[in-house]
GROMACS .gro file of C-alpha atoms in nm:
model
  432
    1UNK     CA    1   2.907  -1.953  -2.446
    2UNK     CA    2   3.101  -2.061  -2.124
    3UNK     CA    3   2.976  -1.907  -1.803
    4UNK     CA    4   3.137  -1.964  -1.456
    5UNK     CA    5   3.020  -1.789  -1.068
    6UNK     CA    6   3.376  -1.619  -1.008
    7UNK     CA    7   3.240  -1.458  -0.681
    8UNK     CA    8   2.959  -1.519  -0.422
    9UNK     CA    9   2.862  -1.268  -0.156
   10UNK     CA   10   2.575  -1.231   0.061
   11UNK     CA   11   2.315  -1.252  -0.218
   12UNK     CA   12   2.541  -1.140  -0.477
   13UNK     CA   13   2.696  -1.347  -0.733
   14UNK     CA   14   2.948  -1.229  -1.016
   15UNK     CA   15   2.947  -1.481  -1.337
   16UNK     CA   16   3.216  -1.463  -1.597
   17UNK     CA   17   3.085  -1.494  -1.922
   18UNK     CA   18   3.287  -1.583  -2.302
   19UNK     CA   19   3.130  -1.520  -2.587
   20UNK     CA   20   3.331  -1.722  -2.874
   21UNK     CA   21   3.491  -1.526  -3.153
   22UNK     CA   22   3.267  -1.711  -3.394
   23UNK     CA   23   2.936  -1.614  -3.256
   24UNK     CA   24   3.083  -1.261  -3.229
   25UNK     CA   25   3.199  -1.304  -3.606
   26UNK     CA   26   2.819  -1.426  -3.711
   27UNK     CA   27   2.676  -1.080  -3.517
   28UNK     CA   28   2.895  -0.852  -3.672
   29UNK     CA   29   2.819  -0.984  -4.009
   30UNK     CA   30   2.454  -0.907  -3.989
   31UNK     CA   31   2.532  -0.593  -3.848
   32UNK     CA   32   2.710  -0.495  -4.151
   33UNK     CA   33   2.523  -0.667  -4.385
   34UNK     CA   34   2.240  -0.444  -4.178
   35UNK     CA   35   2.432  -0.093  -4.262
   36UNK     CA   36   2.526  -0.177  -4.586
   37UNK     CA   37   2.171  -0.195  -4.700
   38UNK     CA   38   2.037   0.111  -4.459
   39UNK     CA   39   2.315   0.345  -4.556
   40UNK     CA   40   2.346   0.580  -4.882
   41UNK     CA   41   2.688   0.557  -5.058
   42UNK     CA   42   2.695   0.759  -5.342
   43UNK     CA   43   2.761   0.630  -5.681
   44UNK     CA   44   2.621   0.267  -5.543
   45UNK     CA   45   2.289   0.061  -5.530
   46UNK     CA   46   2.159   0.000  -5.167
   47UNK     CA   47   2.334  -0.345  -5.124
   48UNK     CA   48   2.605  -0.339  -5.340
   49UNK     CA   49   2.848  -0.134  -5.206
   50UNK     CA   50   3.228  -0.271  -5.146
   51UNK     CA   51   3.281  -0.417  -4.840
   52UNK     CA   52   3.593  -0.204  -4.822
   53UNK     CA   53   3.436   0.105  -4.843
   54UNK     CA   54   3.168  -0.022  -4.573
   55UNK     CA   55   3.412  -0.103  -4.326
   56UNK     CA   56   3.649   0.238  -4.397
   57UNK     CA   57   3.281   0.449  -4.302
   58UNK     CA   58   3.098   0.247  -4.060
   59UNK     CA   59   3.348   0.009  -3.905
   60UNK     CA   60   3.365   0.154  -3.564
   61UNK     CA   61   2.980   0.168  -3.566
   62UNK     CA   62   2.968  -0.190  -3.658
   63UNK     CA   63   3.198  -0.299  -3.364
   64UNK     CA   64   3.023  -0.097  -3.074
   65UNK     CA   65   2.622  -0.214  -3.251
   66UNK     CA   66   2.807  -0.553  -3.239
   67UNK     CA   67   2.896  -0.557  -2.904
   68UNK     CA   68   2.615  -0.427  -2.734
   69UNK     CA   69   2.346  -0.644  -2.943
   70UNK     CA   70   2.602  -1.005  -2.849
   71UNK     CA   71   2.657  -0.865  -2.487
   72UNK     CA   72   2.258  -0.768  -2.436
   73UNK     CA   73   2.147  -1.095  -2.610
   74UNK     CA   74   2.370  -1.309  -2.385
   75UNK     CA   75   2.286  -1.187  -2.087
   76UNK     CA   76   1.973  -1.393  -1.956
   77UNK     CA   77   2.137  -1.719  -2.156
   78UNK     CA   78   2.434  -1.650  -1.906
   79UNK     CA   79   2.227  -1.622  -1.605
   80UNK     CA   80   2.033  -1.965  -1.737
   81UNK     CA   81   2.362  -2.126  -1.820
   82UNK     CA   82   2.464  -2.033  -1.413
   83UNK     CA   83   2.230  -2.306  -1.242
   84UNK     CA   84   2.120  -2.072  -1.021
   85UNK     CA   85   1.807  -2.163  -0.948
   86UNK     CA   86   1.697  -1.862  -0.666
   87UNK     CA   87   1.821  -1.574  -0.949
   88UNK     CA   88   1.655  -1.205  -0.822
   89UNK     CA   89   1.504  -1.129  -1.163
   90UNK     CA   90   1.333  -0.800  -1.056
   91UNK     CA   91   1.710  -0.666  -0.990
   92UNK     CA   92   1.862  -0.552  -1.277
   93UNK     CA   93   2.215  -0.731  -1.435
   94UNK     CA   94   2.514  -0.527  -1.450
   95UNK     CA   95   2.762  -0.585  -1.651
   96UNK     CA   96   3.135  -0.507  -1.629
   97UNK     CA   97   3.516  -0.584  -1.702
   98UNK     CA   98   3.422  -0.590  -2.095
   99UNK     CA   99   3.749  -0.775  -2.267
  100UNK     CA  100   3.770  -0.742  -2.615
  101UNK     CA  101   4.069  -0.756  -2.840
  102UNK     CA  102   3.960  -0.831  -3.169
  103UNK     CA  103   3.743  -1.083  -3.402
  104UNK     CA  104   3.982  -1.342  -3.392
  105UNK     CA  105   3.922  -1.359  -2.991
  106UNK     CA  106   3.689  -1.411  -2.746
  107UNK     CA  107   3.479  -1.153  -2.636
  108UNK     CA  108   3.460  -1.200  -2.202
  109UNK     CA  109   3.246  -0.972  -1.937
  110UNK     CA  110   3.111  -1.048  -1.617
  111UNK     CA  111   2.780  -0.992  -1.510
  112UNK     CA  112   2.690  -0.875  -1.150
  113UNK     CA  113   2.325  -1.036  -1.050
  114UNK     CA  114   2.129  -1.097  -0.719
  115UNK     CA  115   1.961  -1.391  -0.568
  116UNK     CA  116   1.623  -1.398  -0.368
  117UNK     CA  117   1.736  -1.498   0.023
  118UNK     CA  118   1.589  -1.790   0.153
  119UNK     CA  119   1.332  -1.840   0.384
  120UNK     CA  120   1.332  -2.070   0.686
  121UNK     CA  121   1.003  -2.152   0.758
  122UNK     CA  122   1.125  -2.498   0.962
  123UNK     CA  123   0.917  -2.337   1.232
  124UNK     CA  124   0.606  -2.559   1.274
  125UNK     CA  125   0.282  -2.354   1.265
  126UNK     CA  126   0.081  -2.583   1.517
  127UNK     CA  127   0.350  -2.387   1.788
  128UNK     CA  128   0.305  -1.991   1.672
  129UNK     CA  129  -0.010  -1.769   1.872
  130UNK     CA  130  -0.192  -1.578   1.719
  131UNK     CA  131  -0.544  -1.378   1.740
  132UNK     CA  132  -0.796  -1.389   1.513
  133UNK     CA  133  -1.099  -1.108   1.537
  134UNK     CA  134  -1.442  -1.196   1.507
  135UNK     CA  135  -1.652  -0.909   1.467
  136UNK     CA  136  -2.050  -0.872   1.614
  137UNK     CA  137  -2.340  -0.654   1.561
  138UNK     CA  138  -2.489  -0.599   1.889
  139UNK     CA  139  -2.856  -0.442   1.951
  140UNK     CA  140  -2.678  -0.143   2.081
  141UNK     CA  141  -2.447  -0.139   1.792
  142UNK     CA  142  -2.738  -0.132   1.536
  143UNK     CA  143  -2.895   0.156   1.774
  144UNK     CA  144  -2.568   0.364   1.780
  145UNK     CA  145  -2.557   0.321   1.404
  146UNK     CA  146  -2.952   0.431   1.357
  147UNK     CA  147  -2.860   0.778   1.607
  148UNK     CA  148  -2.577   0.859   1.398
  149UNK     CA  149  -2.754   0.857   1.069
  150UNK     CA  150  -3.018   1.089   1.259
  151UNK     CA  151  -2.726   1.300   1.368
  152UNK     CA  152  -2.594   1.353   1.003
  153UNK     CA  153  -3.002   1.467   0.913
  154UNK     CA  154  -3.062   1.646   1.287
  155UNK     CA  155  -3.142   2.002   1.295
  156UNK     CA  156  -2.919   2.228   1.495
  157UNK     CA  157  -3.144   2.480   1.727
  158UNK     CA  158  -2.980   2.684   2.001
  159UNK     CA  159  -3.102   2.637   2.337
  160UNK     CA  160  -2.995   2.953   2.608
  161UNK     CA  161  -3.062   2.733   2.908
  162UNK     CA  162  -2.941   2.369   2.801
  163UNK     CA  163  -2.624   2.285   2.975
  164UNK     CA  164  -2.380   2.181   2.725
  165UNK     CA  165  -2.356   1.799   2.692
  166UNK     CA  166  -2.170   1.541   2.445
  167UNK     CA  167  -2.298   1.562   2.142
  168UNK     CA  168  -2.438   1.908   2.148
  169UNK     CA  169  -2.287   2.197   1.912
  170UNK     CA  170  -2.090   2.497   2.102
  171UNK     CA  171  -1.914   2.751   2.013
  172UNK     CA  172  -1.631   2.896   2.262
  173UNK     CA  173  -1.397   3.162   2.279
  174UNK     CA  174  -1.081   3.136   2.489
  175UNK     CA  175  -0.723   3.234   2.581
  176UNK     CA  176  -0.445   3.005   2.719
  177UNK     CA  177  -0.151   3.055   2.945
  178UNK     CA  178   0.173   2.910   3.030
  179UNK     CA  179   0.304   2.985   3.387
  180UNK     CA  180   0.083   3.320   3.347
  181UNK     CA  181   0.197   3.423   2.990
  182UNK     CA  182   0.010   3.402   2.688
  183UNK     CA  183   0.129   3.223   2.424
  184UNK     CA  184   0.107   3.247   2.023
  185UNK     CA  185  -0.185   3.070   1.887
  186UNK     CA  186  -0.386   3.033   2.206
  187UNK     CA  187  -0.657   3.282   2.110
  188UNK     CA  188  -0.967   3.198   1.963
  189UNK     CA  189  -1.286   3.340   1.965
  190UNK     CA  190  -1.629   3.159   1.858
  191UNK     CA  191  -1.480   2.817   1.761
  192UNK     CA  192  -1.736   2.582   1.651
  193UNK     CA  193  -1.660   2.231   1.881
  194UNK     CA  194  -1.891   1.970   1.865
  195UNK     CA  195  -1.783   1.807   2.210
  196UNK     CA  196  -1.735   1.426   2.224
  197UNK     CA  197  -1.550   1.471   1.860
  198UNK     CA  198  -1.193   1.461   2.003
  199UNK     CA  199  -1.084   1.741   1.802
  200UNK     CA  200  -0.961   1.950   2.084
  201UNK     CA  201  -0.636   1.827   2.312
  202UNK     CA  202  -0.731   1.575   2.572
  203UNK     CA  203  -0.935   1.737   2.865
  204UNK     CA  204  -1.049   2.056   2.660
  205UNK     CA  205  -1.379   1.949   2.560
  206UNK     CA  206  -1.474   1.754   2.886
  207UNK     CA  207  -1.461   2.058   3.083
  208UNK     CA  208  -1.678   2.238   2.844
  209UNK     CA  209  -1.936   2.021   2.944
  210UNK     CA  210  -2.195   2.135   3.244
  211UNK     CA  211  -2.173   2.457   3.102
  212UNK     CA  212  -2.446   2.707   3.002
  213UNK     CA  213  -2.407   2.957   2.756
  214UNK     CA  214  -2.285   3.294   2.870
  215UNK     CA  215  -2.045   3.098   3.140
  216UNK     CA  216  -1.713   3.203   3.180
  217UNK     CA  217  -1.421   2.936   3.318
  218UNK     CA  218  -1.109   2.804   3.339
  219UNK     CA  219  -0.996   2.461   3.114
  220UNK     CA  220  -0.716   2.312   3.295
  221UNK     CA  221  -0.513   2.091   3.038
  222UNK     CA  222  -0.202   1.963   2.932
  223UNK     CA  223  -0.049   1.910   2.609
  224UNK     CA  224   0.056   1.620   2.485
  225UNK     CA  225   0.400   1.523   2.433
  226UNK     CA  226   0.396   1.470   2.097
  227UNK     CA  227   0.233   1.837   2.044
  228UNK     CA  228   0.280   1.958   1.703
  229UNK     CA  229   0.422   2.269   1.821
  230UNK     CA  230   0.768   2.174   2.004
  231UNK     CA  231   0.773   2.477   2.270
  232UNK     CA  232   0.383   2.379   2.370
  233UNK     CA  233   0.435   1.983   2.428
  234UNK     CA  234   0.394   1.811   2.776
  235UNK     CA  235   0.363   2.160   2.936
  236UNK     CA  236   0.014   2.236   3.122
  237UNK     CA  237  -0.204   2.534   3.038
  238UNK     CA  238  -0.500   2.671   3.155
  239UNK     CA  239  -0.717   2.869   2.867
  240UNK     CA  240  -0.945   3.118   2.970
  241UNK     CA  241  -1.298   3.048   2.832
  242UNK     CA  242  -1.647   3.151   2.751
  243UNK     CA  243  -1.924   2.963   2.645
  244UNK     CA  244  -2.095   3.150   2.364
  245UNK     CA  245  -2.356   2.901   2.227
  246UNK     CA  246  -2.496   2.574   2.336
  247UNK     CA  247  -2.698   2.393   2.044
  248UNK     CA  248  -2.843   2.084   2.062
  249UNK     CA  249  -2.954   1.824   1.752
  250UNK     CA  250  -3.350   1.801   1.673
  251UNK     CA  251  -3.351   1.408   1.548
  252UNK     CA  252  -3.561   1.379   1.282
  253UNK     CA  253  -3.823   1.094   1.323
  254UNK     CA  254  -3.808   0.737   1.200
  255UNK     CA  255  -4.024   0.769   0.907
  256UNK     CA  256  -4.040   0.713   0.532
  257UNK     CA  257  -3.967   1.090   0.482
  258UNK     CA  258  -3.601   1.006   0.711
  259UNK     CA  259  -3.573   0.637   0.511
  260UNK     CA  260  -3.579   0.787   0.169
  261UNK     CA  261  -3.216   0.947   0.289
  262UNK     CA  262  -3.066   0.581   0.333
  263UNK     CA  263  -3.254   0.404   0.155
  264UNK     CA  264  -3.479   0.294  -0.175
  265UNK     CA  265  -3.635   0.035  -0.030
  266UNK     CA  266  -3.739   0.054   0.315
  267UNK     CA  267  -4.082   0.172   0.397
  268UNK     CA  268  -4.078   0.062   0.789
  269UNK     CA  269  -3.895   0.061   1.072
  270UNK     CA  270  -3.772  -0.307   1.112
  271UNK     CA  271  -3.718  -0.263   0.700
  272UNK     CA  272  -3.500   0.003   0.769
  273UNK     CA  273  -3.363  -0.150   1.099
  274UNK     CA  274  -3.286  -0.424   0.865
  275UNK     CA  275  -3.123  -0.275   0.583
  276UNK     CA  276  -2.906  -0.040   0.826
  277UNK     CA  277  -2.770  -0.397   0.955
  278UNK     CA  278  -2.673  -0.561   0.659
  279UNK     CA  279  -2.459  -0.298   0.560
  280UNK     CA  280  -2.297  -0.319   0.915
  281UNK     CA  281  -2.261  -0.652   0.813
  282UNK     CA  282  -2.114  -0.548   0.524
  283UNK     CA  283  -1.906  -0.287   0.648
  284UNK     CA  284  -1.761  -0.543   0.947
  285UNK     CA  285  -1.676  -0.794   0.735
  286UNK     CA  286  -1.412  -0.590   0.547
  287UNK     CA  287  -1.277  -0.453   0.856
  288UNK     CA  288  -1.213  -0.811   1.024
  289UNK     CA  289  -1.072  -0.939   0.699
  290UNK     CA  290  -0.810  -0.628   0.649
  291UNK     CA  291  -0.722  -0.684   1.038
  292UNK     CA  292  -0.690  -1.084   0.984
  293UNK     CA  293  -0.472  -1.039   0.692
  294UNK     CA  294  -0.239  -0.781   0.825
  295UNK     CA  295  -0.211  -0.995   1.141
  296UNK     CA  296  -0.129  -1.291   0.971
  297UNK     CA  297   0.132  -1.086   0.743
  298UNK     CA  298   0.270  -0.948   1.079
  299UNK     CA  299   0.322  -1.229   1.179
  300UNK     CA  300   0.485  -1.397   0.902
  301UNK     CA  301   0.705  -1.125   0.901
  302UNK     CA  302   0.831  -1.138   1.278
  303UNK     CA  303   0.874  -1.517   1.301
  304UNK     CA  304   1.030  -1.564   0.955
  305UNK     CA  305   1.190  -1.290   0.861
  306UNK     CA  306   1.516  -1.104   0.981
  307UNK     CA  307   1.681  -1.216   0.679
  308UNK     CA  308   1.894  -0.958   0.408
  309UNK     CA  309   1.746  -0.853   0.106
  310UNK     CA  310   1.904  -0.776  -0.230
  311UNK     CA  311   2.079  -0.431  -0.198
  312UNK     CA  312   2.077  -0.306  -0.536
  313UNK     CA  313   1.698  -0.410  -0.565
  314UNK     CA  314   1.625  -0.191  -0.289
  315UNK     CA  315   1.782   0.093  -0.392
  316UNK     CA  316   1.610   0.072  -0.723
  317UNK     CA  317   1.290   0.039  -0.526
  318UNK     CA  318   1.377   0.340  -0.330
  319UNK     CA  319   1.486   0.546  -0.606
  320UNK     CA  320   1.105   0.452  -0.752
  321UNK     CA  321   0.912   0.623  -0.452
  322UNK     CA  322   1.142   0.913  -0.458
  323UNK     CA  323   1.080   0.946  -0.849
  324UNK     CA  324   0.668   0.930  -0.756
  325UNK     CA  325   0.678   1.162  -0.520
  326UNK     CA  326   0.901   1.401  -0.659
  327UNK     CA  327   0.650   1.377  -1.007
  328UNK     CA  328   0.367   1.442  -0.769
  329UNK     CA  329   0.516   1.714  -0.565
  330UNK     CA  330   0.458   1.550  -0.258
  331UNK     CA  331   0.697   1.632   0.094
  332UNK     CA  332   0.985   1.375   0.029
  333UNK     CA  333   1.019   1.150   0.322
  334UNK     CA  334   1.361   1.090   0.482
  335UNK     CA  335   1.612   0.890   0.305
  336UNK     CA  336   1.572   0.649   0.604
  337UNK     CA  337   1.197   0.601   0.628
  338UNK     CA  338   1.208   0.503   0.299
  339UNK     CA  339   1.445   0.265   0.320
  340UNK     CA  340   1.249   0.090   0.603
  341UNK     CA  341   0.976   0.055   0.385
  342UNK     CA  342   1.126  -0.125   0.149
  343UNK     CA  343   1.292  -0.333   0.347
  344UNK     CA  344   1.004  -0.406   0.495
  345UNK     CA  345   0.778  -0.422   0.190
  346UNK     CA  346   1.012  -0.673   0.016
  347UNK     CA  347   1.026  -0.868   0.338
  348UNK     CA  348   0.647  -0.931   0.324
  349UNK     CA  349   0.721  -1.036  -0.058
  350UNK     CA  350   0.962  -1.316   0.022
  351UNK     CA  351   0.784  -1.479   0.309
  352UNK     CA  352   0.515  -1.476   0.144
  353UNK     CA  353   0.643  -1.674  -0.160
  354UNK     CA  354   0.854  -1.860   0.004
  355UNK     CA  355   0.510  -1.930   0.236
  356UNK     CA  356   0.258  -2.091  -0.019
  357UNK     CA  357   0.532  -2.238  -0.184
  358UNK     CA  358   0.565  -2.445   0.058
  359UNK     CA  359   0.220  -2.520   0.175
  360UNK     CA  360   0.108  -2.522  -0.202
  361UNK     CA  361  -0.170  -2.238  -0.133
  362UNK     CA  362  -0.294  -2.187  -0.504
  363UNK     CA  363  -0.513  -1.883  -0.611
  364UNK     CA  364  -0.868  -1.998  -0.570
  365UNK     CA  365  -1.118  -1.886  -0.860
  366UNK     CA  366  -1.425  -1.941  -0.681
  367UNK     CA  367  -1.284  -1.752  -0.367
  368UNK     CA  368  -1.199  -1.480  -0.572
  369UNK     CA  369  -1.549  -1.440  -0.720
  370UNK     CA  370  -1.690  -1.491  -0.359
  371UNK     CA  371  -1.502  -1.174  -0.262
  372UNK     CA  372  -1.606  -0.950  -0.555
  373UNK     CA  373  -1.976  -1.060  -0.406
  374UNK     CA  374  -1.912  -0.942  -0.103
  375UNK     CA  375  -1.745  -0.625  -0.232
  376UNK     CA  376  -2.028  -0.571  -0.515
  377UNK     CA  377  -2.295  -0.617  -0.231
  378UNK     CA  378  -2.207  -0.259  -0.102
  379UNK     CA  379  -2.364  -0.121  -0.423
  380UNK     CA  380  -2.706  -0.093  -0.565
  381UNK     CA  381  -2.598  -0.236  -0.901
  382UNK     CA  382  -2.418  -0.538  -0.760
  383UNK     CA  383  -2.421  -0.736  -1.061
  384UNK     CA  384  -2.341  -0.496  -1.272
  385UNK     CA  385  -2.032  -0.398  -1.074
  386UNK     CA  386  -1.982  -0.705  -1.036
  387UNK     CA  387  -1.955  -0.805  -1.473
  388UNK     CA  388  -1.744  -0.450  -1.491
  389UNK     CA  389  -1.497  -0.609  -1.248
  390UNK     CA  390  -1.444  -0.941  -1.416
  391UNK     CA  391  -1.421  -0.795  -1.737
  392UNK     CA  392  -1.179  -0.563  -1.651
  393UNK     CA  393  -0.835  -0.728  -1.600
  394UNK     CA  394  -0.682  -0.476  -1.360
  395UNK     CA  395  -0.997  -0.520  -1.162
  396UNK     CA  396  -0.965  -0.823  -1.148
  397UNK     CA  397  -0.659  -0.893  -1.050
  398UNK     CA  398  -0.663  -0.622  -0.812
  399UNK     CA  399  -0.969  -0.828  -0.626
  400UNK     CA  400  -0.786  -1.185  -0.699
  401UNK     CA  401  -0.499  -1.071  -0.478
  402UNK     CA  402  -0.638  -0.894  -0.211
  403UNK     CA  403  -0.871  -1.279  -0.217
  404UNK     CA  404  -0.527  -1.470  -0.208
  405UNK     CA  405  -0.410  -1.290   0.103
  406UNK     CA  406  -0.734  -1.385   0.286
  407UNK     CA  407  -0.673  -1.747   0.150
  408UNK     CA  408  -0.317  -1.725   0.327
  409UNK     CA  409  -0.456  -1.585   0.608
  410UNK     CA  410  -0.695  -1.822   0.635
  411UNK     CA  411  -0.484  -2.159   0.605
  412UNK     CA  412  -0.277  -1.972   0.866
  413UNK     CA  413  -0.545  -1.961   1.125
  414UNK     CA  414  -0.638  -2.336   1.076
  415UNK     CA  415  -0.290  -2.473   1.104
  416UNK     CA  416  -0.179  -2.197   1.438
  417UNK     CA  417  -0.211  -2.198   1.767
  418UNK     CA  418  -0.530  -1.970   1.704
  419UNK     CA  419  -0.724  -1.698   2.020
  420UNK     CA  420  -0.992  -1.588   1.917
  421UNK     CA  421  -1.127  -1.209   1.985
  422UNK     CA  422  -1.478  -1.039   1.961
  423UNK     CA  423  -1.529  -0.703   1.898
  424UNK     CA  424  -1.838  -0.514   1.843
  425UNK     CA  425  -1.892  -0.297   1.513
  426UNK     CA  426  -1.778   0.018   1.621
  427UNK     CA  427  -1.441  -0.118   1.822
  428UNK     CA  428  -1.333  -0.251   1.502
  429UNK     CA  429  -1.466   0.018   1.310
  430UNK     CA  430  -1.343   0.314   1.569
  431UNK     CA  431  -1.658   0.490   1.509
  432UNK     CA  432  -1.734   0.745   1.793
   0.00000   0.00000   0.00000
């Protein structure tokens, strides 16, 4: 075989290959020595049938088998025989130009392939910002937390003469106007709203508060530009309300009755106090670590990358997420988002290879089975979640990565120019 790089484009290169007659010659004999022995010819023995009559039935058989077992065979030989040492083996070969003009000559194609780009990561790390989030679990935090899971076990009784506050259950019925005029979909009457949620447009539920039940008034708001409903956004409103019902939670007390909820173990206050904060703990952890590691990918991405990626590799890529969505009858997204996400996803792929490559960042076991600890310890049977994920393989190696990208993220924070951030739980957590 004799291969030569006729063309070299971006990251495509186009390789000539020749196949010898004689290796051609060799493949087509087993072929026919393979139909020969397959095929019924009656009046002969499986085997023994002229080679004459072989060739008169199956010859044009025998050429195209031929040609597409030499030509698929050669293939990643050719690519080997290349030298080219950056080949894009996710993107699939294509082959072309097929010349063929007998046995007694050489059989020649060309074979279209892509090559990863390369990286420049020259840039030395001691030089790039960045900001790394620590997370803390203040007293108030841990109080927050301990109200909440009251909340969720609270009894709802209506009070006639409470004013409504945050947190308390109403329900409201109103009508909103535009410049005097009603518009479609601004009616409601008895919506449950527990205020402080958010679910309402910014301003609606603020100026429910104050208010008794019975009260009628005017909510002054506008929507937001990026309203849903086209005609509606960035023009202000005022909705025509009544308060119907105020209700306010009943907490339940902090006792073993209330533990038993949460919790197996805790018989006490300060048990439960203390159980509620490990899982913060817990809970935290995971958050700062998936913020960390999509920092440090971020940033990988916007100092190092910029570069092109294979074209045909994305396409195939893109063609994949259309083909899952379509089998899942999801809402296609545009041709364009999609794109962008490849780009971007296969971005993230190369600087990150070409990344701990060079800084020789190797998949640490005992990492790995620190982080299924941590993971496990969010479940009663931690050990024995933690024996079904290492015996699983997909498990596993769903956990091993997700470990190597905090390893990467990691050796990136020691060798930057690291800041430092603390949150409490419930910034990083966005808990209301």
């Amino acid at each position: 075989m004799q291969v030569s790089i006729e063309a070299s484009e971006g990251l495509n290169r186009q390789l000539k290959v020749i196949i010898p007659s004689a290796d051609y010659k060799k493949a087509r004999r087993k072929e026919f020595v393979m139909i020969s022995k397959n095929r019924k010819f009656p009046g002969f023995r499986p085997g023994h049938v002229p080679a004459n009559i072989v060739e008169r039935e199956y010859s044009a058989e025998i050429n195209e088998r031929t040609l597409s077992t030499v030509i698929n065979n050669s293939v990643l030989d050719a690519i080997r025989e290349s030298k080219i040492s950056n080949v894009e083996f996710d993107s699939v070969p294509v082959v072309g130009n097929i010349t063929f003009n007998g046995t007694d000559h050489d059989l020649v194609y060309t074979l279209e392939i892509e090559v990863k780009p390369e990286v420049n990561l020259e840039k030395d790390l001691a030089s790039i910002d960045i900001e790394k989030v620590e997370g803390e679990i203040g007293d108030s935090d841990l109080e927050k937390m301990i109200t909440d899971l009251r909340r969720q076990s609270g009894k709802w009784v209506e009070n006639a003469e409470k004013a409504a506050a945050n947190d308390d259950r109403v329900e409201v019925s109103f009508e909103g106007f535009i410049d005097g005029n009603a518009f479609e979909g601004g009616k409601a009457s008895s919506v449950p709203l527990i205020l402080g949620s958010g679910r309402m447009i910014p301003g609606f539920e603020d100026q429910i508060v104050g208010h008794k039940a019975g009260e009628e008034f005017d909510i002054n708001v506008t929507f937001p530009e990026n309203y849903g409903k086209k005609e509606l956004a960035g023009k202000p409103a005022v909705f025509k309300a009544k308060l119907e019902r105020v209700s306010e939670n009943q907490l339940p007390e902090l006792d073993e009755k209330f533990f038993a909820y949460f919790s197996d173990t805790a018989k006490t206050v300060d048990d439960f106090r203390s159980e509620v904060r490990k899982n913060m703990d817990r809970e935290i952890s995971k958050v700062v670590n998936d913020r960390n590691v999509k920092t440090v990918v971020d940033k990988l991405v916007s100092e190092f990358g910029g570069f092109d990626i294979p074209s045909r590799l994305a396409e195939t890529y893109a063609d994949n997420i259309k083909k899952d969505y379509e089998s899942r009858k999801r809402p296609l997204p545009s041709d364009e988002a999609i794109a962008n996400s490849v780009k971007h996803n296969l971005t993230v792929k190369y600087v990150i290879d070409a990344f701990v490559n060079k800084y020789g960042i190797k998949l640490d076991p005992k990492a790995v089975e620190a982080y299924i600890d941590m993971v496990a310890s969010a479940y009663d049977s931690s050990e024995e979640y933690k024996k079904a994920v290492m015996n699983n393989k997909q498990m596993y190696y769903k956990f091993a990565d997700m470990s190597f990208q905090k390893q990467i993220a990691d050796y990136f924070f020691d060798h930057a120019k690291l800041n430092v951030t603390k949150k409490s739980f419930y910034e990083l957590t966005q808990v209301l």
